[in-house]
Amino acid sequence: MIKIHNLNFDVGKFQLRNVSLEILDNEYFVLLGPSGSGKTTLLKCILGIHKIVSGKIFVNEQEVTNLHTENRNIGFLPQNFLLFPNMNVFNNIAYGLKIKNKSKEFIISEIKKIVNDLKISHLLNRQIFSLSGGETQKVALARAIITNPNLLLLDEPYSSIDENYKTDICFEIKDNLKKLNIPVIHITHNLDEAYALADRVGIIINGIINQVGFPKEVFNFPTNENVAKFLGIKNIFDGEIVEIFNNDIVLNFNNIKIVVNKNKDKNYIKNKKIKFCIKPESIKIIKPNEPVRDELKENIFDTKIVEINFYSDTCIMKIDLFNDKILTMKFPIYIFTRYNLSIGKKIKIGLWKTGIISF
Amino acid sequence: MKNKTFNFLLFFFLGFIIVFFLILIIELFGYLNFTTTKNLNFSRIFWSIRLTITTATISSLIATFFAIPIGYLLSRYSFPLKNFISSLLYLPIIISPIALGAMLLIFFNTPIGTFFEKYFFRVVFEVPAIVFAQFVIIIGMCINLTKSVFDYINPEYENISKTLGATSFQTFFYITLPMAKKGIISAFLLTWARAMGEFGATVTLAGATTFKTETLPVAIYLSFASAEISTGITFILITLFIGMTILIILHSLNNKLFYDKNT
């Protein structure tokens, strides 16, 4: 198990503040955050490349906070892979074992195992300049894991890989790492990548860990406004609590009442102002004279379409919900033709209660 | 049309300088008197060539030996007075070589200098003086060139090496130095070429004695001082030939000089 306890780091105007994380054995942990949020800085603190101001780092019960990088046994796959240009593929992979004075036979047998698993045995005698992006990545990964590290850190490993190839390779690599039983911290700013790969995910913004949890939990229930904004949730507003029931609360928002599911971890106080968000995909169009689903019944409003934008498979539409409060809604593109939508058209919408999150 | 004018102007400036240099070289042949050339003292010429190449090689090797760790230190580490120290290394460029030669001459009259000459070997007006003078002239340049080579190598390579269990020493010798190899060779050749042409400090510290401290630049000076124009021109042409050979090697290396910082 990897434990990071109250880690603080200071570099000029940027700080990592009170970072605490626990990575379980064999866990694939994805640290997600926008550019400049401190993801790579945190990895470099864990590696010992940056000296931290305070805090402790434990790897398998052993404190490594004050150890030099070379004594931590933490593998690292940098963003641009950085294969050593003065060595061929074989020597790049063998480097970590050669440094440890392992025998030639041992090095060859270890390399054979890894290159077979990663399906790169045909590359061993190649010069690194002749490799494709995907091949370079696999060689860099082989180099990082051949020393059997206690933890593997992946710094945006798929940012320079072709989109078509990415889906296949990221699951293939995850499977390989799972087999090797190495816990992983993978950092990225890509939401889809995090959702698809993570056993658990952490959100870092401005040097602070904002939320940690299972992907579904984090993506569906952001705990604060910063996380919601980073996850692309557009409709964030202020509301006042006017009623508190067993399972729901009622918010006053611009003189309209919105019923919101209660967050069990929060204490609600009547008349207190809170922030809440409405997930764009939780806003549903209601066709006149059609039965309305129970989950939508409590929050039904009349609106007017003000903007429509099309993407490859989705449509993002802005609607005016009384008094110039603009909501963004997102739906599959076939809905657009089915409902015959156009700018200026008046429509009735329902808000899916589970898609309204209070902070 | 505008692009053509721009390109023409660029080539005009280049052509102007090239033509000027070619005139400087070609005019030498006009002054070369083949009757007196036949009477050239070849043993003196070969002696000078050998002395120049030997001393320039020794001083450049010593300079490179010092420049590698110092260049690496200046490239990778921050420490107090770094700016002051970096500026100090430009001293041989700011101060004239004759002044530096004079400073060295004075140094060998101080207790430290006298101690050195008494217990190690004689320097002033001897061959080691040439090496000393050349070394002082080229060391700053060599350090700055070597530092630039290390600046071009992404330090992340070193971090990767350390994550694989290598110490700072192992990382330096197995990763950084091999990656810097071509750049360091280039720095060595440039400083070697500069040492070859060194005159001011050499003549002040080592004097100008034929068959003793007569390097090629000193030989040119002595030939012209004694009105042996043809001999002087022969020495100039030899210096030109050696210098050009080095620069051509350097330029062919230069294309593959550095590994891409972001590779």
Coordinates of C-alpha atoms in Angstrom, one line a residue:
Chain A
M1 CA 0.0 0.0 0.0
I2 CA 1.2 3.5 -0.8
K3 CA 0.4 6.3 1.7
I4 CA 1.0 10.0 1.2
H5 CA 0.3 11.9 4.3
N6 CA -0.1 15.7 4.5
L7 CA 2.4 16.4 1.7
N8 CA 3.2 20.0 1.2
F9 CA 5.4 21.4 -1.5
D10 CA 6.2 25.0 -2.4
V11 CA 7.7 26.3 -5.7
G12 CA 7.3 30.1 -6.0
K13 CA 3.6 30.9 -6.5
F14 CA 2.5 27.3 -6.8
Q15 CA 1.9 25.0 -3.9
L16 CA 0.8 21.5 -3.2
R17 CA -1.3 21.7 0.0
N18 CA -1.9 18.9 2.5
V19 CA -2.0 16.2 -0.1
S20 CA -3.1 12.9 1.4
L21 CA -3.7 9.7 -0.6
E22 CA -3.8 6.0 -0.1
I23 CA -3.2 3.7 -3.1
L24 CA -4.1 0.1 -2.4
D25 CA -2.1 -2.9 -3.5
N26 CA -2.6 -3.7 -7.2
E27 CA -4.8 -0.6 -7.6
Y28 CA -5.0 1.4 -10.8
F29 CA -5.4 5.0 -9.4
V30 CA -6.0 7.8 -11.8
L31 CA -5.2 11.4 -10.6
L32 CA -7.3 13.7 -12.7
G33 CA -6.8 17.5 -12.9
P34 CA -6.6 20.4 -15.3
S35 CA -3.3 21.6 -16.7
G36 CA -1.2 23.3 -14.1
S37 CA -3.1 21.7 -11.2
G38 CA 0.1 20.1 -9.8
K39 CA -0.3 16.5 -11.1
T40 CA 3.3 16.1 -12.5
T41 CA 4.7 18.1 -9.5
L42 CA 3.1 15.6 -7.1
L43 CA 4.5 12.7 -9.1
K44 CA 8.0 14.3 -8.9
C45 CA 7.5 14.7 -5.1
I46 CA 6.7 11.0 -4.8
L47 CA 9.7 10.2 -6.9
G48 CA 12.0 12.3 -4.7
I49 CA 12.9 14.6 -7.6
H50 CA 11.3 17.5 -5.8
K51 CA 12.1 18.0 -2.1
I52 CA 8.9 18.4 -0.2
V53 CA 8.4 21.0 2.6
S54 CA 6.5 18.7 4.9
G55 CA 4.6 15.4 5.0
K56 CA 5.4 11.7 4.7
I57 CA 5.4 9.1 2.0
F58 CA 5.2 5.4 2.7
V59 CA 5.7 2.6 0.2
N60 CA 4.7 -0.8 1.5
E61 CA 4.9 0.4 5.1
Q62 CA 8.4 1.7 4.6
E63 CA 8.9 5.5 4.8
V64 CA 10.7 6.8 1.7
T65 CA 10.3 10.6 2.4
N66 CA 14.0 11.2 2.9
L67 CA 15.4 8.6 0.5
H68 CA 17.1 9.6 -2.7
T69 CA 15.2 8.9 -6.0
E70 CA 17.4 5.9 -6.8
N71 CA 16.6 4.2 -3.5
R72 CA 12.8 4.5 -3.7
N73 CA 12.2 1.8 -6.2
I74 CA 9.3 3.7 -7.8
G75 CA 8.9 3.3 -11.6
F76 CA 8.2 6.3 -13.8
L77 CA 6.8 6.6 -17.3
P78 CA 7.2 10.3 -18.3
Q79 CA 4.8 12.0 -20.7
N80 CA 7.3 12.1 -23.6
F81 CA 8.7 8.6 -22.7
L82 CA 12.3 9.8 -22.9
L83 CA 14.0 6.7 -24.1
F84 CA 17.8 7.1 -23.8
P85 CA 18.9 8.2 -27.3
N86 CA 22.4 6.7 -26.8
M87 CA 21.1 3.2 -26.5
N88 CA 19.0 0.8 -28.6
V89 CA 15.8 -0.8 -27.4
F90 CA 17.4 -3.7 -25.6
N91 CA 19.9 -1.5 -23.7
N92 CA 17.1 0.9 -22.8
I93 CA 15.1 -1.9 -21.2
A94 CA 18.2 -3.5 -19.6
Y95 CA 19.5 -0.3 -18.1
G96 CA 17.9 -0.7 -14.7
L97 CA 19.1 -4.2 -14.3
K98 CA 22.6 -3.5 -15.6
I99 CA 22.9 -0.7 -13.0
K100 CA 22.0 -3.2 -10.3
N101 CA 24.9 -5.5 -11.6
K102 CA 22.5 -8.4 -12.5
S103 CA 24.0 -11.2 -14.5
K104 CA 23.7 -11.3 -18.3
E105 CA 21.5 -14.4 -18.2
F106 CA 19.2 -12.9 -15.6
I107 CA 18.9 -9.7 -17.7
I108 CA 18.1 -11.6 -20.9
S109 CA 15.5 -13.8 -19.2
E110 CA 13.7 -10.9 -17.6
I111 CA 13.7 -8.9 -20.8
K112 CA 12.3 -11.9 -22.7
K113 CA 9.4 -12.2 -20.3
I114 CA 8.5 -8.5 -20.4
V115 CA 8.9 -8.0 -24.2
N116 CA 6.7 -11.1 -24.7
D117 CA 4.0 -9.8 -22.4
L118 CA 4.1 -6.4 -24.1
K119 CA 4.4 -7.9 -27.6
I120 CA 7.6 -6.0 -28.5
S121 CA 10.1 -8.8 -28.8
H122 CA 10.6 -7.8 -32.5
L123 CA 11.9 -4.4 -31.5
L124 CA 14.8 -5.4 -29.3
N125 CA 17.6 -4.6 -31.8
R126 CA 16.0 -1.4 -33.2
Q127 CA 17.3 2.1 -32.6
I128 CA 14.9 4.2 -30.6
F129 CA 14.5 6.8 -33.4
S130 CA 12.9 4.2 -35.6
L131 CA 10.0 3.4 -33.2
S132 CA 6.4 4.6 -33.6
G133 CA 4.6 6.4 -30.7
G134 CA 3.0 3.3 -29.4
E135 CA 6.1 1.2 -29.7
T136 CA 8.1 3.9 -27.9
Q137 CA 5.6 3.9 -25.1
K138 CA 5.7 0.2 -24.7
V139 CA 9.5 0.2 -24.6
A140 CA 9.5 3.0 -22.0
L141 CA 7.0 1.0 -20.0
A142 CA 9.1 -2.1 -20.2
R143 CA 12.1 -0.1 -19.0
A144 CA 10.1 1.2 -16.0
I145 CA 8.7 -2.1 -14.8
I146 CA 11.7 -4.4 -15.4
T147 CA 13.1 -3.5 -12.0
N148 CA 9.9 -4.7 -10.4
P149 CA 9.0 -1.3 -8.8
N150 CA 6.8 -1.0 -5.7
L151 CA 4.8 1.6 -7.4
L152 CA 4.5 2.8 -11.0
L153 CA 3.8 6.4 -11.9
L154 CA 2.4 7.2 -15.4
D155 CA 2.5 10.8 -16.5
E156 CA -0.1 11.4 -19.1
P157 CA 0.9 8.2 -20.9
Y158 CA -1.6 8.4 -23.7
S159 CA -1.4 12.1 -24.6
S160 CA 0.8 11.6 -27.6
I161 CA -0.8 8.3 -28.9
D162 CA -3.2 8.3 -31.9
E163 CA -6.8 8.3 -30.8
N164 CA -7.7 5.1 -32.8
Y165 CA -4.8 3.2 -31.2
K166 CA -5.3 4.6 -27.7
T167 CA -8.4 2.6 -26.7
D168 CA -6.8 -0.7 -27.5
I169 CA -3.4 0.1 -26.0
C170 CA -4.6 1.6 -22.7
F171 CA -6.6 -1.5 -21.7
E172 CA -3.8 -3.8 -22.9
I173 CA -1.3 -1.9 -20.7
K174 CA -3.7 -1.8 -17.7
D175 CA -4.2 -5.6 -18.0
N176 CA -0.4 -6.2 -18.1
L177 CA 0.2 -4.0 -15.1
K178 CA -2.6 -5.8 -13.2
K179 CA -0.9 -9.2 -13.9
L180 CA 2.3 -7.8 -12.5
N181 CA 0.6 -6.7 -9.3
I182 CA 2.1 -3.3 -9.4
P183 CA 0.0 -0.4 -7.9
V184 CA -0.2 2.5 -10.4
I185 CA -0.8 6.2 -10.2
H186 CA -1.8 7.4 -13.6
I187 CA -2.2 11.2 -14.1
T188 CA -4.2 12.7 -16.9
H189 CA -6.5 15.6 -17.7
N190 CA -8.6 13.4 -19.9
L191 CA -12.0 12.6 -18.3
D192 CA -12.8 9.6 -20.6
E193 CA -9.4 8.0 -20.0
A194 CA -9.9 8.4 -16.2
Y195 CA -13.4 7.0 -16.3
A196 CA -12.5 4.0 -18.4
L197 CA -9.3 3.0 -16.6
A198 CA -9.5 4.0 -13.0
D199 CA -10.2 1.6 -10.1
R200 CA -10.4 4.8 -8.1
V201 CA -10.0 8.4 -9.2
G202 CA -8.7 11.5 -7.4
I203 CA -9.3 15.1 -8.5
I204 CA -6.5 17.6 -8.0
I205 CA -7.2 21.3 -8.6
N206 CA -4.7 24.1 -7.7
G207 CA -2.5 21.8 -5.8
I208 CA -5.3 20.5 -3.5
I209 CA -6.9 17.0 -3.7
N210 CA -10.6 17.9 -4.0
Q211 CA -12.2 14.5 -4.2
V212 CA -11.3 10.8 -4.2
G213 CA -13.6 7.9 -5.0
F214 CA -14.8 5.4 -7.5
P215 CA -15.2 6.8 -11.0
K216 CA -19.0 6.6 -11.0
E217 CA -19.2 8.2 -7.6
V218 CA -16.8 11.1 -8.5
F219 CA -18.3 11.7 -12.0
N220 CA -21.9 11.6 -10.8
F221 CA -21.6 13.3 -7.5
P222 CA -18.9 16.0 -7.5
T223 CA -18.5 17.3 -3.9
N224 CA -17.7 20.9 -4.8
E225 CA -18.1 23.6 -7.4
N226 CA -14.4 23.3 -8.6
V227 CA -14.8 19.6 -9.3
A228 CA -18.1 20.1 -11.0
K229 CA -16.6 22.8 -13.2
F230 CA -13.6 20.6 -14.1
L231 CA -15.9 17.7 -14.9
G232 CA -17.6 19.9 -17.4
I233 CA -20.9 20.5 -15.6
K234 CA -22.1 23.8 -16.9
N235 CA -25.2 24.7 -14.8
I236 CA -23.9 25.8 -11.4
F237 CA -26.2 28.2 -9.5
D238 CA -26.9 29.6 -6.0
G239 CA -30.1 28.5 -4.3
E240 CA -31.7 29.0 -0.9
I241 CA -33.0 26.0 1.1
V242 CA -36.7 26.6 1.7
E243 CA -37.9 23.1 2.8
I244 CA -36.1 20.0 4.2
F245 CA -37.7 16.6 3.8
N246 CA -36.5 13.1 4.6
N247 CA -35.0 12.4 1.2
D248 CA -35.2 15.8 -0.6
I249 CA -34.7 19.4 -0.1
V250 CA -36.5 22.2 -1.9
L251 CA -34.4 25.1 -3.2
N252 CA -35.6 28.5 -4.2
F253 CA -33.8 29.5 -7.4
N254 CA -34.8 32.8 -8.9
N255 CA -38.3 32.5 -7.4
I256 CA -38.8 29.0 -8.8
K257 CA -38.8 25.9 -6.6
I258 CA -36.4 23.0 -7.5
V259 CA -36.6 19.7 -5.7
V260 CA -33.2 18.2 -5.1
N261 CA -32.1 14.8 -3.7
K262 CA -30.5 15.1 -0.3
N263 CA -26.7 14.4 0.0
K264 CA -26.5 12.1 3.0
D265 CA -23.1 13.4 4.0
K266 CA -24.3 17.0 4.3
N267 CA -26.1 18.9 6.9
Y268 CA -28.8 21.2 5.5
I269 CA -30.0 24.3 7.3
K270 CA -33.2 26.0 6.3
N271 CA -32.8 29.5 4.7
K272 CA -29.1 28.8 4.1
K273 CA -27.7 29.6 0.6
I274 CA -26.0 26.7 -1.1
K275 CA -24.5 26.0 -4.6
F276 CA -26.0 23.3 -6.7
C277 CA -25.5 22.1 -10.3
I278 CA -27.8 20.6 -12.9
K279 CA -26.0 18.0 -15.1
P280 CA -26.7 18.9 -18.8
E281 CA -27.6 15.3 -19.6
S282 CA -30.2 15.3 -16.8
I283 CA -32.4 17.9 -18.5
K284 CA -35.1 16.1 -20.5
I285 CA -37.5 17.5 -23.1
I286 CA -41.2 16.7 -22.3
K287 CA -43.5 16.3 -25.3
P288 CA -47.0 17.7 -24.8
N289 CA -49.7 15.1 -24.1
E290 CA -47.1 12.4 -23.3
P291 CA -46.9 10.7 -19.9
V292 CA -44.2 12.2 -17.7
R293 CA -41.8 9.9 -15.8
D294 CA -42.0 10.0 -12.0
E295 CA -38.4 11.1 -11.6
L296 CA -39.1 14.3 -13.6
K297 CA -42.5 15.2 -12.2
E298 CA -41.3 17.5 -9.4
N299 CA -39.2 19.7 -11.6
I300 CA -41.0 20.7 -14.8
F301 CA -40.6 24.1 -16.4
D302 CA -41.4 26.0 -19.5
T303 CA -38.4 27.3 -21.4
K304 CA -37.3 28.8 -24.7
I305 CA -34.4 27.6 -26.9
V306 CA -31.7 30.2 -27.4
E307 CA -28.8 28.3 -28.9
I308 CA -28.2 24.9 -30.6
N309 CA -24.7 23.5 -31.3
F310 CA -24.0 20.1 -33.0
Y311 CA -21.2 17.7 -32.3
S312 CA -20.4 14.4 -33.8
D313 CA -23.0 12.4 -31.8
T314 CA -24.5 14.9 -29.4
C315 CA -26.4 18.1 -29.5
I316 CA -25.7 20.9 -26.9
M317 CA -28.5 23.3 -26.5
K318 CA -29.0 26.5 -24.4
I319 CA -32.4 27.2 -23.0
D320 CA -33.8 30.2 -21.2
L321 CA -35.3 29.3 -17.8
F322 CA -37.2 32.4 -16.6
N323 CA -35.5 35.6 -15.9
D324 CA -32.5 35.1 -18.1
K325 CA -31.1 32.1 -16.3
I326 CA -29.6 30.0 -19.1
L327 CA -29.3 26.3 -18.8
T328 CA -27.1 24.1 -20.9
M329 CA -28.6 20.7 -21.9
K330 CA -27.0 17.8 -23.7
F331 CA -28.7 15.0 -25.6
P332 CA -28.1 12.5 -28.4
I333 CA -28.4 14.1 -31.9
Y334 CA -31.5 12.0 -32.9
I335 CA -33.6 13.8 -30.3
F336 CA -33.1 17.0 -32.2
T337 CA -35.0 15.6 -35.3
R338 CA -37.5 13.7 -33.2
Y339 CA -38.7 16.9 -31.4
N340 CA -38.3 19.3 -34.3
L341 CA -36.3 21.8 -32.3
S342 CA -35.3 25.3 -33.5
I343 CA -34.0 28.5 -31.9
G344 CA -36.8 30.5 -30.3
K345 CA -39.1 27.5 -29.9
K346 CA -40.8 27.1 -26.5
I347 CA -40.4 23.7 -24.9
K348 CA -41.2 22.0 -21.6
I349 CA -38.4 20.4 -19.7
G350 CA -38.1 18.1 -16.8
L351 CA -35.0 17.9 -14.5
W352 CA -33.9 14.4 -13.5
K353 CA -33.7 14.7 -9.7
T354 CA -30.6 12.5 -9.4
G355 CA -28.9 14.8 -11.8
I356 CA -29.2 17.8 -9.5
I357 CA -26.4 17.9 -7.1
S358 CA -26.1 20.2 -4.1
F359 CA -22.7 21.2 -2.7
Chain B
M1 CA 9.2 40.4 -55.6
K2 CA 9.7 41.5 -52.0
N3 CA 10.9 38.0 -51.0
K4 CA 13.4 38.0 -53.8
T5 CA 14.8 41.3 -52.6
F6 CA 15.0 40.0 -49.1
N7 CA 16.8 36.8 -50.2
F8 CA 19.1 38.9 -52.4
L9 CA 20.1 41.1 -49.4
L10 CA 20.8 38.1 -47.2
F11 CA 23.1 36.6 -49.9
F12 CA 24.7 40.0 -50.5
F13 CA 25.9 40.3 -46.9
L14 CA 27.2 36.7 -47.0
G15 CA 28.9 37.2 -50.3
F16 CA 30.5 40.4 -49.2
I17 CA 32.2 38.7 -46.2
I18 CA 33.2 35.6 -48.2
V19 CA 34.7 37.7 -51.0
F20 CA 36.6 39.7 -48.5
F21 CA 38.0 36.6 -46.8
L22 CA 38.9 35.0 -50.2
I23 CA 40.8 38.2 -51.2
L24 CA 42.7 38.1 -47.9
I25 CA 43.8 34.5 -48.6
I26 CA 44.4 34.8 -52.4
E27 CA 46.6 38.0 -52.0
L28 CA 49.0 36.0 -49.9
F29 CA 50.0 33.9 -52.9
G30 CA 51.0 37.2 -54.7
Y31 CA 53.5 37.9 -52.0
L32 CA 54.9 34.3 -51.9
N33 CA 58.3 34.5 -53.4
F34 CA 59.0 30.9 -54.8
T35 CA 62.8 31.5 -55.0
T36 CA 63.0 32.3 -51.2
T37 CA 60.4 29.6 -50.5
K38 CA 62.9 27.0 -51.8
N39 CA 65.3 28.1 -49.1
L40 CA 62.7 27.7 -46.3
N41 CA 64.0 26.2 -43.1
F42 CA 61.7 23.1 -43.1
S43 CA 63.0 21.8 -39.9
R44 CA 62.0 25.1 -38.2
I45 CA 58.5 24.9 -39.8
F46 CA 57.9 21.3 -38.8
W47 CA 59.2 22.0 -35.3
S48 CA 56.7 24.9 -35.0
I49 CA 53.9 22.8 -36.3
R50 CA 54.7 20.0 -33.9
L51 CA 55.1 22.3 -30.9
T52 CA 51.8 24.1 -31.7
I53 CA 49.8 20.9 -32.2
T54 CA 51.3 19.3 -29.1
T55 CA 50.8 22.3 -26.8
A56 CA 47.3 23.1 -28.2
T57 CA 46.3 19.4 -27.7
I58 CA 47.6 19.3 -24.1
S59 CA 46.0 22.6 -23.1
S60 CA 42.7 21.7 -24.8
L61 CA 42.6 18.3 -23.1
I62 CA 43.3 19.8 -19.7
A63 CA 40.7 22.6 -20.4
T64 CA 38.1 20.0 -21.4
F65 CA 38.9 17.8 -18.4
F66 CA 38.1 20.8 -16.1
A67 CA 35.2 22.1 -18.3
I68 CA 33.1 19.0 -18.2
P69 CA 32.4 18.9 -14.5
I70 CA 32.3 22.8 -14.2
G71 CA 30.0 23.1 -17.3
Y72 CA 27.7 20.4 -15.8
L73 CA 27.6 22.2 -12.5
L74 CA 26.8 25.5 -14.0
S75 CA 24.1 23.9 -16.2
R76 CA 22.3 21.9 -13.5
Y77 CA 22.8 23.5 -10.1
S78 CA 22.0 26.8 -8.5
F79 CA 24.3 28.1 -5.9
P80 CA 25.3 31.5 -4.3
L81 CA 27.5 33.8 -6.5
K82 CA 26.7 31.7 -9.6
N83 CA 26.3 34.8 -11.8
F84 CA 29.5 36.3 -10.5
I85 CA 31.4 33.0 -11.2
S86 CA 29.9 32.7 -14.6
S87 CA 31.0 36.3 -15.4
L88 CA 34.5 35.6 -14.1
L89 CA 34.8 32.8 -16.7
Y90 CA 34.4 35.4 -19.5
L91 CA 37.6 37.1 -18.2
P92 CA 39.8 35.9 -21.0
I93 CA 37.4 37.2 -23.5
I94 CA 37.2 40.7 -21.9
I95 CA 40.9 41.1 -21.0
S96 CA 43.5 41.2 -23.8
P97 CA 45.7 38.1 -24.1
I98 CA 48.8 40.1 -23.5
A99 CA 47.3 41.4 -20.3
L100 CA 46.5 37.8 -19.2
G101 CA 50.1 36.8 -20.1
A102 CA 51.4 39.6 -18.0
M103 CA 49.1 38.5 -15.1
L104 CA 50.5 35.0 -15.4
L105 CA 54.1 36.3 -15.5
I106 CA 53.4 38.2 -12.3
F107 CA 51.8 35.1 -10.8
F108 CA 55.0 33.1 -11.3
N109 CA 56.8 35.8 -9.4
T110 CA 54.6 35.4 -6.3
P111 CA 55.5 33.0 -3.6
I112 CA 53.0 30.4 -4.9
G113 CA 54.4 30.7 -8.5
T114 CA 58.0 30.5 -7.3
F115 CA 57.1 27.5 -5.1
F116 CA 55.5 25.8 -8.1
E117 CA 58.5 26.4 -10.3
K118 CA 60.9 25.3 -7.6
Y119 CA 59.2 22.0 -6.6
F120 CA 57.5 21.0 -9.9
F121 CA 58.9 22.3 -13.1
R122 CA 60.1 25.6 -14.7
V123 CA 57.3 27.4 -16.5
V124 CA 58.3 31.0 -17.5
F125 CA 60.0 31.2 -20.9
E126 CA 59.8 27.4 -21.2
V127 CA 57.4 25.1 -23.2
P128 CA 55.0 24.6 -20.2
A129 CA 54.4 28.4 -20.3
I130 CA 52.8 27.9 -23.8
V131 CA 50.4 25.3 -22.3
F132 CA 49.7 27.5 -19.3
A133 CA 49.0 30.6 -21.5
Q134 CA 46.8 28.6 -23.9
F135 CA 44.9 27.0 -21.0
V136 CA 44.1 30.3 -19.3
I137 CA 42.9 31.8 -22.7
I138 CA 40.7 28.8 -23.6
I139 CA 39.3 27.5 -20.3
G140 CA 36.4 30.1 -20.0
M141 CA 35.4 29.5 -23.6
C142 CA 35.6 25.7 -23.1
I143 CA 33.5 25.8 -20.0
N144 CA 30.8 28.0 -21.7
L145 CA 30.7 25.7 -24.7
T146 CA 30.4 22.6 -22.5
K147 CA 27.7 24.2 -20.4
S148 CA 25.7 24.9 -23.6
V149 CA 26.0 21.2 -24.5
F150 CA 24.6 20.2 -21.1
D151 CA 21.9 22.9 -21.3
Y152 CA 20.6 21.2 -24.5
I153 CA 20.2 17.8 -22.8
N154 CA 16.9 17.5 -21.1
P155 CA 17.6 16.9 -17.3
E156 CA 14.5 14.6 -17.3
Y157 CA 16.7 11.8 -18.8
E158 CA 18.8 12.0 -15.6
N159 CA 15.7 11.8 -13.5
I160 CA 14.6 8.7 -15.4
S161 CA 18.0 7.1 -14.9
K162 CA 17.7 7.7 -11.1
T163 CA 14.2 6.2 -10.9
L164 CA 15.8 3.1 -12.4
G165 CA 18.2 2.9 -9.5
A166 CA 21.3 4.8 -10.9
T167 CA 23.3 7.1 -8.7
S168 CA 24.3 10.6 -9.8
F169 CA 27.7 9.2 -10.8
Q170 CA 26.3 6.3 -12.8
T171 CA 23.7 8.7 -14.4
F172 CA 26.4 11.1 -15.4
F173 CA 28.7 8.5 -16.9
Y174 CA 26.1 6.2 -18.6
I175 CA 23.5 8.8 -19.7
T176 CA 24.6 12.4 -19.6
L177 CA 28.2 12.1 -20.9
P178 CA 27.4 9.8 -23.8
M179 CA 24.6 12.1 -24.8
A180 CA 26.9 15.1 -24.6
K181 CA 29.8 13.3 -26.4
K182 CA 29.5 15.0 -29.8
G183 CA 29.0 18.4 -28.2
I184 CA 32.0 18.0 -26.0
I185 CA 34.1 16.9 -29.0
S186 CA 33.0 19.9 -30.8
A187 CA 33.8 22.1 -27.8
F188 CA 37.3 20.5 -27.7
L189 CA 37.9 21.1 -31.3
L190 CA 36.9 24.8 -31.1
T191 CA 39.0 25.4 -28.1
W192 CA 41.9 23.5 -29.7
A193 CA 41.6 25.8 -32.8
R194 CA 41.6 28.8 -30.5
A195 CA 44.7 27.5 -28.6
M196 CA 46.4 26.9 -32.0
G197 CA 46.0 30.6 -32.8
E198 CA 47.0 31.9 -29.3
F199 CA 49.8 34.5 -29.5
G200 CA 49.5 37.4 -26.9
A201 CA 49.6 35.5 -23.7
T202 CA 52.1 32.9 -25.1
V203 CA 54.6 35.5 -26.2
T204 CA 54.4 37.3 -22.9
L205 CA 54.8 34.2 -20.7
A206 CA 56.9 31.9 -22.9
G207 CA 58.8 34.5 -25.0
A208 CA 59.6 34.0 -28.7
T209 CA 62.7 31.8 -29.0
T210 CA 63.2 29.8 -32.3
F211 CA 63.4 26.0 -31.7
K212 CA 62.2 26.6 -28.1
T213 CA 58.9 28.4 -27.7
E214 CA 58.1 29.2 -31.3
T215 CA 54.5 28.2 -32.0
L216 CA 53.0 28.9 -35.4
P217 CA 51.6 32.4 -34.4
V218 CA 54.9 33.3 -32.8
A219 CA 56.7 32.0 -36.0
I220 CA 54.5 34.3 -38.1
Y221 CA 55.3 37.3 -35.8
L222 CA 59.1 36.5 -35.8
S223 CA 59.1 36.1 -39.7
F224 CA 57.4 39.4 -40.3
A225 CA 59.5 41.1 -37.6
S226 CA 62.7 40.0 -39.5
A227 CA 61.2 40.9 -42.9
E228 CA 61.0 37.2 -44.0
I229 CA 57.7 37.8 -45.8
S230 CA 57.6 34.5 -47.7
T231 CA 58.3 32.5 -44.6
G232 CA 55.7 34.4 -42.7
I233 CA 53.1 33.7 -45.5
T234 CA 54.0 30.0 -45.5
F235 CA 53.3 29.9 -41.8
I236 CA 50.0 31.7 -42.3
L237 CA 49.0 29.2 -45.0
I238 CA 49.9 26.2 -42.8
T239 CA 47.9 27.7 -39.9
L240 CA 45.0 28.3 -42.4
F241 CA 45.1 24.7 -43.6
I242 CA 45.1 23.2 -40.2
G243 CA 42.4 25.6 -39.0
M244 CA 40.1 25.0 -42.0
T245 CA 40.5 21.2 -41.6
I246 CA 39.3 21.4 -38.0
L247 CA 36.4 23.7 -38.9
I248 CA 35.2 21.5 -41.7
I249 CA 35.2 18.5 -39.3
L250 CA 33.4 20.6 -36.8
H251 CA 30.7 21.7 -39.2
S252 CA 30.1 18.1 -40.4
L253 CA 29.7 17.1 -36.7
N254 CA 27.5 20.1 -36.0
N255 CA 24.6 18.7 -38.0
K256 CA 24.3 15.8 -35.6
L257 CA 25.7 17.7 -32.6
F258 CA 22.9 17.6 -30.1
Y259 CA 20.2 15.2 -29.3
D260 CA 16.8 16.8 -29.4
K261 CA 16.0 18.3 -26.0
N262 CA 12.4 17.0 -26.2
T263 CA 13.1 13.6 -27.7

